[in-house]
Amino acid sequence: MNIWRAVIEALESLNGNKMRSGLTMLGIVIGVGAVIAMLALGAGAQDTILGSLSGIGTNLLFVFSGGEDESIRNPEPLTMGDVDALDDSFFAPSIQAVAPVLQGNAEVSHGGEVSTVTLTGITPAYFPVRNYTVIEGEEITEEHILGRASVILLGVEVADTLFGRRFGLIGETVRVEGQPFRVIGILEERGGGMMGSQDNEVLVPFSTAQARILRRSPADRVDVIFVQAVDADSVLEAEEEISQIISQRHRNAIGENDFTIFSQQDMVDTASSITGILTTFIGGIAAISLLVGGIGIMNIMLVSVTERTREIGLRKALGARKRDILIQFLTESSLLSLVGGIIGIFLGWAIGAIVGLISANSGTDFDPIVSLGAVLLATIFSTVIGLFFGIYPANRAANLVPVEALRYE
Amino acid sequence: MDDNVIVTHDLTKVYKMGLVEVHALCGVSLEIKRGEVVAIMGASGSGKSTLMNTLGCLDQPTSGEYILDGEIVADLDDDQLADIRNRKVGFVFQSFNLLPRSTALSNVELPLRYSGITSGRKEKARLALESVGLSDRIDHRPAELSGGQQQRVAIARALVNDPAIIMADEPTGNLDSKVGQEIMDLLLNLNKESGTTLIIITHDRKIAAQAQRIIRLHDGRIRKEVAA
Ligand SMILES: Nc1ncnc2c1ncn2[C@@H]1O[C@H](COP(=O)(O)OP(=O)(O)OP(=O)(O)O)[C@@H](O)[C@H]1O
Ligand SMILES: [Mg+2]
C-alpha cells in the first residue's frame, strides 16, 4: 500500500466522520494558531520597540546622576559645569555634541483645554542630538536661552488637544502652570516611544524651565545629559571620556562613580531581552495548548480504534498486516494535525493582523510578523504531535488479534 | 501437488478465563481435499466457529498440527499469516462485515489493496461483482443493499483474490430460506467453475445436505463424518 493510497483512504475515513474530525482538529488549530499569533506579536513588538529606540537619535549616550546600585550615597547632581566640561573637543574628542535637559510634568492650557504633558527644558543642541525637527516655526535659539524667553514648541499631540489642529499656531499663547508662553514652533510627529507617546511633549528654553517652572536647586542642576558621539565606532570611547571627566569633577573614588552612563545599545539590548523573554513565555503557554491538542488527538484516535475494532479485525482477516493498520492510523492522525496546523497558521496570522489593525487604530505603529521559521516550526511541530500521539492508538489497533477484533461488538 | 488442501492433527484450543478453562476444541483431526465441499454442523457452542477461525488462520491453536495448502501454519509469523489469509482464504461471515462507508466496489477491492497488486484492481473487483450478479450495484453502499445483495458483495470480496478455500460461517444465517438458497447456489457454482474448496458452517440441514461431506462437532470433538 503506497503513501498516496494511504492518504486518500485516511481522508475518506476522516471525511466519513466530519464532526469528530473537526473537533479533534480544533485542538490543534487553536494550539498552532496561538503559537503563531504569539510569535508574530512578539516579533512585531520587538521591531516596534527597537524602531522607536533608534528613533531617539543616533550614537547616543545618556548620563544620569546616581550610581548603578544603592551603594553610592548622596550622589552629586549633574550640573551645567559638567556639561561644559564634556563639550570640549580637546579633552573629549569623541563627543560630537552635548545636550543637557531638565524634564518634568507640567499642565498646559489654552482656552478651556488643559493637558498634562512632559515639559523639557533644552538648549539648541537638543535638536540635532535628539533628531528633532519642526514642521512649522523655528527652533529654540541661544538668544531664547540668554533671555529666558517665554517661548514654547508643542508636540503634535499637545497641539491636537489644545487647538484641534497642527498648523497656523505660531504666535498663539498657551499657559504653562499659569504663565503665558508664546508658541514659536510645532514639532514633527515622532510616534510612540518606550515611555508613552513622544508627541505629548513641549520644549522650552533650558533657562526658562529652570527659572520659572521646574525650579531645581542648585540653580545650575541638570536632569539628564544627552551626549552624541562623533560616529558609531567612537561610542565606547565617548563613554570612556564622559566617565573620566565627570568622575574627576565629582572627585569619585575609583569604581564608585556617582553617575550612570547608559548607551542606546544598552537600551536596545535590554528591550530585546525583555521582549525575547515575553515571547518565549507566552509562546510556551501557547505550546502547552498545542500539547493539549495533541492529547485530544490521542484521545479521539483511541476512541476511533475502539469504535472500529471490527473494521480492523475485518481488514486483518482480508490480509492487512500490522504495518498496514499502523500506517492507516498514523496517516489519519498526522493528517488531522497537519490540516489542523495549516488552518491554525492562518488563524494565528489573522489574529496577528487584527491586533495590528487595532493598535494602528489606537495610534501605535505595530506590525505583527509571521516569519517563515514560525510557520515551518508550527507545521513540523503539529505533524510530529499527530504522529507521536497517534502511535499509541495505532499500535493498539495493529496488535489486535483478528478473531477477537471480529467478535467485538 | 498434495490432494489435501487442509490437514489437521489433534488440534486443541483452550480459552483461559481466569481460573476456568474452556476447551473449545479437543483434538480435532481432519483432512479436506482440494475442491471439496464440506459442511460443519453441531450444536451452539460446540466449537464450529473456533475450528473455522483456526483453519482460516485468524487464530492460532493451543496445540496440534495444521498444514494449509502445504504450509505448516505454526511456523509462520504474523505477516506471513496475513499473507495466507489474503491469498489462500476467502471469508464469508454471517453478518456480512462490509465497510459501511465504502461502496460495493471498494469493499471488494479491499483484499487486492493488501496483496500489493497495483494495477487493474478496479477491473478485477468489477468482474468479481459481475460474477455474483451485482454489476448494476457497484457504486452502492451496504446500507443501500438488501441482505442477500450484501452477502453477494461479501462473496465477491472472498473470491476476488482467487483463493484456494472459501470459508463461510453461517453465510445464510441472517437470510430467509429463498435468498439463502441463492447464496448457496452461488457458492456451489463457484466450486464447480473454479474448483474452490468450500467449508460452510450451518445449522440448516437443507444447506448442509448440498455438501459432499458433513463434519459434525460435539463439545469440541468430531462426532462423526457422514457423506451427505
Ligand atoms: N474468546 C473466547 N473466550 C472464551 N471462550 C470462548 C471464546 N470464544 C469461544 N469460546 C467458547 O468456546 C466454545 C466454542 O465456541 P464457538 O464460537 O466455536 O461455538 P460455535 O459452535 O460456533 O457456536 P454457534 O453455533 O453458537 O456459533 C464456547 O463454549 C465458547 O463459549
Ligand atoms: Mg459460531
Tab-separated table of C-alpha atoms in Angstrom, chain A residues 1 5 9 16 310-311 314-322 324 401-403 406-407, chain B residues 15 53 58-59 78-79 82 85-86 91 93 95 97 99 101 110-111 113-114 121 157:
chain	number	residue	atom	x	y	z
A	1	MET	CA	0.000	0.000	0.000
A	5	ARG	CA	-3.266	5.460	-1.315
A	9	GLU	CA	-8.073	6.283	2.461
A	16	GLY	CA	-16.810	9.878	6.979
A	310	ARG	CA	-14.482	-4.827	13.952
A	311	GLU	CA	-13.257	-2.940	10.923
A	314	LEU	CA	-12.031	-7.453	9.117
A	315	ARG	CA	-9.088	-5.758	7.423
A	316	LYS	CA	-6.770	-8.210	9.123
A	317	ALA	CA	-8.949	-11.153	8.054
A	318	LEU	CA	-8.667	-9.860	4.488
A	319	GLY	CA	-4.885	-9.791	4.691
A	320	ALA	CA	-3.870	-6.472	6.243
A	321	ARG	CA	-0.527	-6.768	8.004
A	322	LYS	CA	0.317	-4.958	11.239
A	324	ASP	CA	-0.835	-1.639	7.056
A	401	VAL	CA	-5.903	-10.306	17.283
A	402	PRO	CA	-8.117	-10.698	14.207
A	403	VAL	CA	-10.646	-13.141	15.730
A	406	LEU	CA	-14.017	-9.519	14.589
A	407	ARG	CA	-16.053	-10.795	17.516
B	15	TYR	CA	-9.558	-20.407	26.328
B	53	ASN	CA	-11.114	-19.392	12.736
B	58	LEU	CA	-7.454	-15.904	12.206
B	59	ASP	CA	-6.348	-17.582	15.410
B	78	ASP	CA	2.070	-12.551	11.798
B	79	ASP	CA	2.889	-11.063	8.417
B	82	ALA	CA	-1.772	-12.114	6.960
B	85	ARG	CA	-5.395	-15.038	4.707
B	86	ASN	CA	-5.042	-12.622	1.850
B	91	PHE	CA	-14.082	-15.411	4.314
B	93	PHE	CA	-19.438	-14.062	7.572
B	95	SER	CA	-23.178	-10.650	9.454
B	97	ASN	CA	-18.942	-7.496	7.647
B	99	LEU	CA	-17.224	-1.492	5.469
B	101	ARG	CA	-18.956	3.824	4.316
B	110	LEU	CA	-10.029	-4.249	-0.262
B	111	PRO	CA	-8.198	-7.633	-0.312
B	113	ARG	CA	-5.076	-3.486	-1.774
B	114	TYR	CA	-3.398	-5.660	0.807
B	121	ARG	CA	-7.678	-3.664	-9.163
B	157	ARG	CA	-14.818	-9.947	-1.904
